[in-house]
Short mmCIF file of C-alpha atoms in Angstrom, two decimals:
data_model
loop_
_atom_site.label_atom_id
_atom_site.label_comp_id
_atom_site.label_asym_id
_atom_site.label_seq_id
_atom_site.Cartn_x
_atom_site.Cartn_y
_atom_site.Cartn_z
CA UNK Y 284 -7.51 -0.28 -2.80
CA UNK Y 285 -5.36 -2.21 -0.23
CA UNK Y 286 -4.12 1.26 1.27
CA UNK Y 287 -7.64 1.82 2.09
CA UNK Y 288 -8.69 -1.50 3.21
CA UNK Y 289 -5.97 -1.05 5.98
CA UNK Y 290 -6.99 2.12 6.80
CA UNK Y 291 -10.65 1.15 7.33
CA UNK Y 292 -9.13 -2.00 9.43
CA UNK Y 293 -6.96 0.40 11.50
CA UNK Y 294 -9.46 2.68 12.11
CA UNK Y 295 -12.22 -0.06 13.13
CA UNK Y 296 -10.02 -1.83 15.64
CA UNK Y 297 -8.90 1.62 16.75
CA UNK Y 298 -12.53 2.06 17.77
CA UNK Y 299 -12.45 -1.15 19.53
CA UNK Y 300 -9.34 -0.36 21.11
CA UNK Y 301 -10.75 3.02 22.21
CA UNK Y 302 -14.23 1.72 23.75
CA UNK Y 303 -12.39 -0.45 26.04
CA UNK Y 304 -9.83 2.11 27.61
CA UNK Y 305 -13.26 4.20 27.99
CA UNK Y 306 -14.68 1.33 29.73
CA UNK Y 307 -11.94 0.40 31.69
CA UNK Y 308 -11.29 3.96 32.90
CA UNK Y 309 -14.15 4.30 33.81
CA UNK Y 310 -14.74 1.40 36.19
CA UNK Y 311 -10.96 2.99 37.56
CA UNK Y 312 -12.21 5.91 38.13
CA UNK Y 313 -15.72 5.01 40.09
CA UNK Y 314 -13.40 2.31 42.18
CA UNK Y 315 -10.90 4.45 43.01
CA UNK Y 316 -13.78 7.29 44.22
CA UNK Y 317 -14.67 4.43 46.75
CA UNK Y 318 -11.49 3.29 47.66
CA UNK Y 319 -10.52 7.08 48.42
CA UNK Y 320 -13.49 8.06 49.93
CA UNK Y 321 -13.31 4.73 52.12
CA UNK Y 322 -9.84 5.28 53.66
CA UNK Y 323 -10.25 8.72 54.29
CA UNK Y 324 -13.49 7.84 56.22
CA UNK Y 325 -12.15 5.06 58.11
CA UNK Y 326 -14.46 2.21 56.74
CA UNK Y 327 -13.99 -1.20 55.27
CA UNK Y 328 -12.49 -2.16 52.40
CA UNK Y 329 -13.56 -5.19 51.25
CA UNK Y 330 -11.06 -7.34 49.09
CA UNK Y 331 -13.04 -7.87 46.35
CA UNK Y 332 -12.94 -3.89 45.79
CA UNK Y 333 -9.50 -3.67 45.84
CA UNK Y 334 -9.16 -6.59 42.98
CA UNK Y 335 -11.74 -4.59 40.67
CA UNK Y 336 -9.39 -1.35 40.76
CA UNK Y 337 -6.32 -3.74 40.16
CA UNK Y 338 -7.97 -5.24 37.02
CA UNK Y 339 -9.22 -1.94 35.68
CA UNK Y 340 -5.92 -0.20 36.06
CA UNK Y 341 -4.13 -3.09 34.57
CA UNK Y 342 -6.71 -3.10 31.84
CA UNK Y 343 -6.67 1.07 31.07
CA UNK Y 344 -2.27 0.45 31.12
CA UNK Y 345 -3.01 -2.23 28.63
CA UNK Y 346 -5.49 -0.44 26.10
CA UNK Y 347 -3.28 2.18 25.72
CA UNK Y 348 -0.08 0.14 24.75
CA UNK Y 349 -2.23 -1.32 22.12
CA UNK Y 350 -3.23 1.63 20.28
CA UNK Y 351 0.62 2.60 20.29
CA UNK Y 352 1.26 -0.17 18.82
CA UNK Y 353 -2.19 -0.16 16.54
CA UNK Y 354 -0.49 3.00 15.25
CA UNK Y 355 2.90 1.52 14.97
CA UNK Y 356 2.91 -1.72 14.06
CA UNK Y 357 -0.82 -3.02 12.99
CA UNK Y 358 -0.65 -6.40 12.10
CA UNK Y 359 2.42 -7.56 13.00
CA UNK Y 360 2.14 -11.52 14.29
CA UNK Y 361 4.11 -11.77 17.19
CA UNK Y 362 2.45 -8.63 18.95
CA UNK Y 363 -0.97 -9.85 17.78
CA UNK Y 364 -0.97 -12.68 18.95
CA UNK Y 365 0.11 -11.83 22.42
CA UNK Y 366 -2.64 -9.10 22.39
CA UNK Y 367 -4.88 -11.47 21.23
CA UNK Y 368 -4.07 -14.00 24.39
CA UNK Y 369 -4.26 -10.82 26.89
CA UNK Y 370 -7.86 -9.60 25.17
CA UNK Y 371 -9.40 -13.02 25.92
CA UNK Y 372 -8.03 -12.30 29.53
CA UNK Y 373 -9.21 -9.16 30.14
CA UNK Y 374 -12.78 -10.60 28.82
CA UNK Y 375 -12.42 -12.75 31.36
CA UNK Y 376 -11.71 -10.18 34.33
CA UNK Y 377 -13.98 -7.95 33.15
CA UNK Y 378 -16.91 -10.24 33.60
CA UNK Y 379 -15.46 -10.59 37.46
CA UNK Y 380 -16.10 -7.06 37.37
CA UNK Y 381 -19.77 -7.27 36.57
CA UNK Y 382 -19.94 -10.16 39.16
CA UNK Y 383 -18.46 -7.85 41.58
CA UNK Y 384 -20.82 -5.00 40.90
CA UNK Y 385 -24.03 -7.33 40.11
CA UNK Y 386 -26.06 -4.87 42.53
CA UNK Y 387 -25.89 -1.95 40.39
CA UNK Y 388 -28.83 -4.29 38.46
CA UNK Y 389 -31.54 -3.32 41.02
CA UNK Y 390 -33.60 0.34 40.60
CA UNK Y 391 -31.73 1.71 43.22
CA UNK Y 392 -34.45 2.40 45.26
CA UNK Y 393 -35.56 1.25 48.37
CA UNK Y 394 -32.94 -1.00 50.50
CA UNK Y 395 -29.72 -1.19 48.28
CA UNK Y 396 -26.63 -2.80 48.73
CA UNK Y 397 -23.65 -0.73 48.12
CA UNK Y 398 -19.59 -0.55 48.52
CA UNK Y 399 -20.53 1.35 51.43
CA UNK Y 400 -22.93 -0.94 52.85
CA UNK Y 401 -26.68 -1.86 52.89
CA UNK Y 402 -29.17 0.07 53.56
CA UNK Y 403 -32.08 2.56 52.82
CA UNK Y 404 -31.29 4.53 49.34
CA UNK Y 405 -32.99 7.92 50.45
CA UNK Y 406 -30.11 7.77 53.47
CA UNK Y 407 -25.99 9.50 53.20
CA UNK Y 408 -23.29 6.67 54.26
CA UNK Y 409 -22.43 7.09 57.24
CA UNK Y 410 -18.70 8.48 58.83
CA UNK Y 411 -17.02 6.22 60.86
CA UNK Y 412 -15.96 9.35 63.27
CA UNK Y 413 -12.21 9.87 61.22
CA UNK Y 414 -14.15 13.49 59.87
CA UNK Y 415 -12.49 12.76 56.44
CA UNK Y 416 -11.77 15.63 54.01
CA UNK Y 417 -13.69 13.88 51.20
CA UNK Y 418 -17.57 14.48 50.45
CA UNK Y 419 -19.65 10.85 51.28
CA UNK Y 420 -22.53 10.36 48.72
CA UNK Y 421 -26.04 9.10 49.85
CA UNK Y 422 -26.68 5.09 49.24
CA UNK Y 423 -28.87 5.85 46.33
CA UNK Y 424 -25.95 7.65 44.53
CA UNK Y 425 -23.55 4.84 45.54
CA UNK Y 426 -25.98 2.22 43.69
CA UNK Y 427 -26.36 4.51 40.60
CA UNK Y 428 -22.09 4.55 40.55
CA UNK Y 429 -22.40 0.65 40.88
CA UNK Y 430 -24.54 0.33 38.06
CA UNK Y 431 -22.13 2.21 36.08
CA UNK Y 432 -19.74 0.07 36.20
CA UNK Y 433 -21.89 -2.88 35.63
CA UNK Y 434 -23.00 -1.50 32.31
CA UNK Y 435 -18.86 -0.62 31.32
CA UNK Y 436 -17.54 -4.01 32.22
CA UNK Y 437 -20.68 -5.72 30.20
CA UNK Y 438 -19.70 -3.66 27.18
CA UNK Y 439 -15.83 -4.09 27.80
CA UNK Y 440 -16.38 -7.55 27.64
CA UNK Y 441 -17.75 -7.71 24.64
CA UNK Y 442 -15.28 -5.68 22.85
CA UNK Y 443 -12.68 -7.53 24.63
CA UNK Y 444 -13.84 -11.01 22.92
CA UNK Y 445 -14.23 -9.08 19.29
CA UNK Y 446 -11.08 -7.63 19.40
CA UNK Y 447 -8.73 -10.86 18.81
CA UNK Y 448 -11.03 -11.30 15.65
CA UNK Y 449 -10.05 -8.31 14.42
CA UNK Y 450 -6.33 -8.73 15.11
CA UNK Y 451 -6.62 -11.87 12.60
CA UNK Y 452 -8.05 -9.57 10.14
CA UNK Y 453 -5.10 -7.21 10.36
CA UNK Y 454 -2.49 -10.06 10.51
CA UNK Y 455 -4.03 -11.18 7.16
CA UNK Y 456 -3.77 -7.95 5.26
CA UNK Y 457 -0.64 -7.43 6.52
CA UNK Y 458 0.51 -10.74 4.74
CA UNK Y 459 -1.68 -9.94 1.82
CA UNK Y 460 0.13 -6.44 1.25
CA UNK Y 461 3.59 -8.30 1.71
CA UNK Y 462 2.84 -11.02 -1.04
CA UNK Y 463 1.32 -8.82 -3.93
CA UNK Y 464 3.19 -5.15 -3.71
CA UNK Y 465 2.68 -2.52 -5.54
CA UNK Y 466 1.32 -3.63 -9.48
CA UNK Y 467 -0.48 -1.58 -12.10
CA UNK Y 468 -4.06 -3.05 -10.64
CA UNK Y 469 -3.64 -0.69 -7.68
CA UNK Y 470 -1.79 2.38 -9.10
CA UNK Y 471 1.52 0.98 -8.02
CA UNK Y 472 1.28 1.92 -4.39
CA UNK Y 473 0.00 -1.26 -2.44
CA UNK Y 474 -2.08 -4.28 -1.66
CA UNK Y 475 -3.96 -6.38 -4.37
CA UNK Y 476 -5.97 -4.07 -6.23
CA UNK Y 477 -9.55 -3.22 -6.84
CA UNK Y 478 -11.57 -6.67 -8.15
CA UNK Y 479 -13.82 -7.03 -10.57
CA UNK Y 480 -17.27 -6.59 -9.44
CA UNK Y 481 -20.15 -8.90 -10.07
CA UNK Y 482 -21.40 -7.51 -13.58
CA UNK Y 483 -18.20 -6.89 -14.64
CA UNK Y 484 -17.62 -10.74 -14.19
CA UNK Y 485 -21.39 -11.68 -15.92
CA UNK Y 486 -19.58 -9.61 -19.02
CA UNK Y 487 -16.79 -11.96 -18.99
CA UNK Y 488 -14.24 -9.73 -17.78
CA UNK Y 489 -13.63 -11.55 -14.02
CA UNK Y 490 -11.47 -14.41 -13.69
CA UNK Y 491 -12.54 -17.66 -12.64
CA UNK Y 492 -8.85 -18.55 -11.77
CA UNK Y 493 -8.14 -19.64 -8.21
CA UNK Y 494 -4.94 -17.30 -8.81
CA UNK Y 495 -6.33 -14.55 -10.93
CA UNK Y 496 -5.36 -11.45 -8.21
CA UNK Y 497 -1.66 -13.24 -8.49
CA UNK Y 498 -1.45 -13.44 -12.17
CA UNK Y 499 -3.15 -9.99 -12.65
CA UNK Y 500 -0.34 -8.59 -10.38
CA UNK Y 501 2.17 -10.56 -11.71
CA UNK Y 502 5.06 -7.84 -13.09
CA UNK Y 503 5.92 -7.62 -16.93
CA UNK Y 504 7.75 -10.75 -18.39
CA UNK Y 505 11.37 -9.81 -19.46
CA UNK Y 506 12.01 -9.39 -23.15
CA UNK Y 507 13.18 -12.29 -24.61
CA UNK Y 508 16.51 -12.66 -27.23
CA UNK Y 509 13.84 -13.25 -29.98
CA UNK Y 510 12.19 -9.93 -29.58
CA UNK Y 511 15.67 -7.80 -29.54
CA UNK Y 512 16.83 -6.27 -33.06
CA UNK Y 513 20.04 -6.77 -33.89
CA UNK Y 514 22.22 -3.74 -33.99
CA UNK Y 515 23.66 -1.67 -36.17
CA UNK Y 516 27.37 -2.38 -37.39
CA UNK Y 517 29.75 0.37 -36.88
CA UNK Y 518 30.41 1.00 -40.40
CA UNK Y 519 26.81 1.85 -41.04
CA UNK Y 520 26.51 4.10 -38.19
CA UNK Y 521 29.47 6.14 -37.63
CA UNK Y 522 29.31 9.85 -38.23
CA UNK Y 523 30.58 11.26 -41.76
CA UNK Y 524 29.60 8.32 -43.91
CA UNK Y 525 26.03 8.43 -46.10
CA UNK Y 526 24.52 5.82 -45.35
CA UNK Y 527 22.99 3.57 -48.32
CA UNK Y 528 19.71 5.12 -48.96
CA UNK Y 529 20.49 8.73 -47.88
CA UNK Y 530 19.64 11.28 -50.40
CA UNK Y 531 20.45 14.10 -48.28
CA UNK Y 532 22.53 17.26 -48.74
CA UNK Y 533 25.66 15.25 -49.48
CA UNK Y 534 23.99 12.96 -52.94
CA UNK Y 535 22.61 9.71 -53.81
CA UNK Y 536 24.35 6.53 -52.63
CA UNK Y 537 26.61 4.80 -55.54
CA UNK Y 538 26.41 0.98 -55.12
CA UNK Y 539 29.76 0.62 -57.09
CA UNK Y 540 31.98 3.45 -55.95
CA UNK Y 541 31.07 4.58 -51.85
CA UNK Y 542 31.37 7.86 -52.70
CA UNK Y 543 28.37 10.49 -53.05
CA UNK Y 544 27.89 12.51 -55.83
CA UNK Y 545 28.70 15.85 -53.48
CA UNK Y 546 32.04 14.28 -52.68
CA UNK Y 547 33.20 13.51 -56.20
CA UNK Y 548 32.40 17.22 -57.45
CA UNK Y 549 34.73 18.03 -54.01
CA UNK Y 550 37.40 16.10 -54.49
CA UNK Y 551 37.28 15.86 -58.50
CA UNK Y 552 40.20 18.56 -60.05
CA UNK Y 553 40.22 17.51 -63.68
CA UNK Y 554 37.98 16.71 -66.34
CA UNK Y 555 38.46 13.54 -67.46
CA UNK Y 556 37.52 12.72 -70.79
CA UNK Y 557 34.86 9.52 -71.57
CA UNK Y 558 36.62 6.38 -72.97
CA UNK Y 559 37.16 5.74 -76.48
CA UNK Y 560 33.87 5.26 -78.03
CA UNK Y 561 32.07 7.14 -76.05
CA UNK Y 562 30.09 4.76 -74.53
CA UNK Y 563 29.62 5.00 -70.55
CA UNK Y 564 30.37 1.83 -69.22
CA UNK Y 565 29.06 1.61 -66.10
CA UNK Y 566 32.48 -0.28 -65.18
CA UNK Y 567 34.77 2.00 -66.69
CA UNK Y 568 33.20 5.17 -65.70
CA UNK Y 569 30.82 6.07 -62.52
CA UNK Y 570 27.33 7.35 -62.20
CA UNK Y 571 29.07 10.34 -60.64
CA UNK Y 572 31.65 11.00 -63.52
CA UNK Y 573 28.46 11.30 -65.71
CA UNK Y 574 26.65 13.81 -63.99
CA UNK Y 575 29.89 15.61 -64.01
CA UNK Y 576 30.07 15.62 -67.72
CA UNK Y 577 26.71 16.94 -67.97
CA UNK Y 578 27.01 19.43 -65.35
CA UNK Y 579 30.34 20.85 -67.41
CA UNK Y 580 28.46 20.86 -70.80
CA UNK Y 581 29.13 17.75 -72.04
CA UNK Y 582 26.27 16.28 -73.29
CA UNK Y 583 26.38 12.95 -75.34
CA UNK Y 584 26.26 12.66 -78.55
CA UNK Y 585 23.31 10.44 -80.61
CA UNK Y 586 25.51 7.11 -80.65
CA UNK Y 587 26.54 7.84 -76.70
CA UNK Y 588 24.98 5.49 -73.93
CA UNK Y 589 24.12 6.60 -70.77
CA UNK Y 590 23.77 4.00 -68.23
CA UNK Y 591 21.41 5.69 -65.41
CA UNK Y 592 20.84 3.83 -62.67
CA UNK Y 593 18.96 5.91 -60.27
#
């Protein structure tokens, strides 16, 4: 969710961004048409023309350091808040622009007042006798070009003054992504995660916790010493013993002598005889040594005891 968010912000002020270098290359490129066509001809330049193609070359150099940096850095402070001082500025000189080019508000017909001078619009601007290279246009066109640039600096204006808006928008994210990280609410890859929506929060599953994006984000608490099972003692788990319990390949488990039933048929050479009486005492003779007897053929007799405890 966050990754998109910031997409959708990058993409929206890139918009911005890109409206205003149209806007201010435009008003370049009609100013510099009369500045060019001006010198070649020999006619004056008024000041005031010469400060609009300053501002809207400054202006285009400017929009296109801040998309660089839109695609580099969005949302960093420092560089948004200088961009944000210079957009208020360039608001400002745009609207000098508009000032400067308030004639382009008429119909363009009739008498006109253009770069070039005033005069009838039907009528071509006069040479000054240099016989310039470059083509003159006719009043009327000169008014149209005029109103051109009225209409681009009106609009660049207004992008200009939503622009630092938008910069505090990014600066905010940017913060936001930095404090919550990735967490399972958005798929461990960034930002604060999707929230709950309003039915979801009439059915009791939102959070009326000032915090409750923090503490849904919040990582898994560490296992405590509580929750940890003790180990395992060598002795139980080391390879080759039977462990109590085990009635596996190698026999039962004999609480009074360690040794399975497998191993005492292994190791056993002799027969040893039951004690006098023959009672098995399940001290004098193991669970083992009986099963041996048995096993060899020799059963107990009617007065014989057999202590089994399986």
């Amino acid at each position: 969710m966050g990754a998109k968010t910031g997409l959708f912000l990058r993409g929206l002020q890139g918009t911005i961004r890109g409206i205003q270098f149209g806007c201010a290359a435009t008003v370049l490129a009609l100013t510099s048409y009369f500045l060019a066509t001006m010198a070649n001809h020999g006619l004056d330049i008024d000041v005031h023309l010469r400060a609009v193609e300053g501002i809207s070359g400054g202006i285009t150099a400017y929009t296109l350091i801040t998309i660089l940096l839109l695609c580099c850095i969005p949302g960093q402070p420092f560089f948004s808040f200088i961009m944000m001082v210079v957009d208020v500025c360039c608001a400002g000189a745009l609207i000098y622009v508009a000032i400067r080019n308030k004639n382009g508000a008429s119909t363009c017909d009739g008498i006109v007042d253009t770069p070039y001078g005033k005069g009838n619009a039907d009528t071509n601007v006069v040479d000054n006798g240099h016989g310039g290279f470059t083509i003159l246009p006719s009043l009327h066109h000169a008014c149209k070009m005029e109103t051109a640039c009225l209409a681009v600096s009106i609009i660049g204006c207004v992008v200009f003054i939503l622009s630092p808006f938008m910069e505090v928008v990014l600066v905010r994210h940017r913060k936001k992504e930095k404090r919550y990280g990735p967490s399972p609410a958005n798929d461990y890859t960034s930002g604060s995660g999707r929230k709950p929506g309003f039915f979801a929060s009439l059915r009791g599953k939102g959070s009326g916790h000032p915090d409750a994006d923090l503490m849904n984000n919040k990582l898994p608490e560490h296992a405590s010493p509580s929750d940890v099972r003790d180990s395992y003692t060598t002795e139980q788990t080391r390879v080759g013993v039977v462990a109590p319990g085990n009635t596996g390949a190698y026999g039962s488990y004999n609480p009074y002598n360690e040794t399975s039933v497998g191993q005492q048929q292994h190791n056993t050479t002799a027969y040893s005889p039951p004690h006098a009486g023959n009672n098995y005492n399940k001290y004098d003779m193991s669970f083992g040594q009986q099963q041996q007897d048995i096993a060899m053929g020799q059963y107990p007799n009617s007065g014989d005891h057999v202590y089994d405890r399986r």
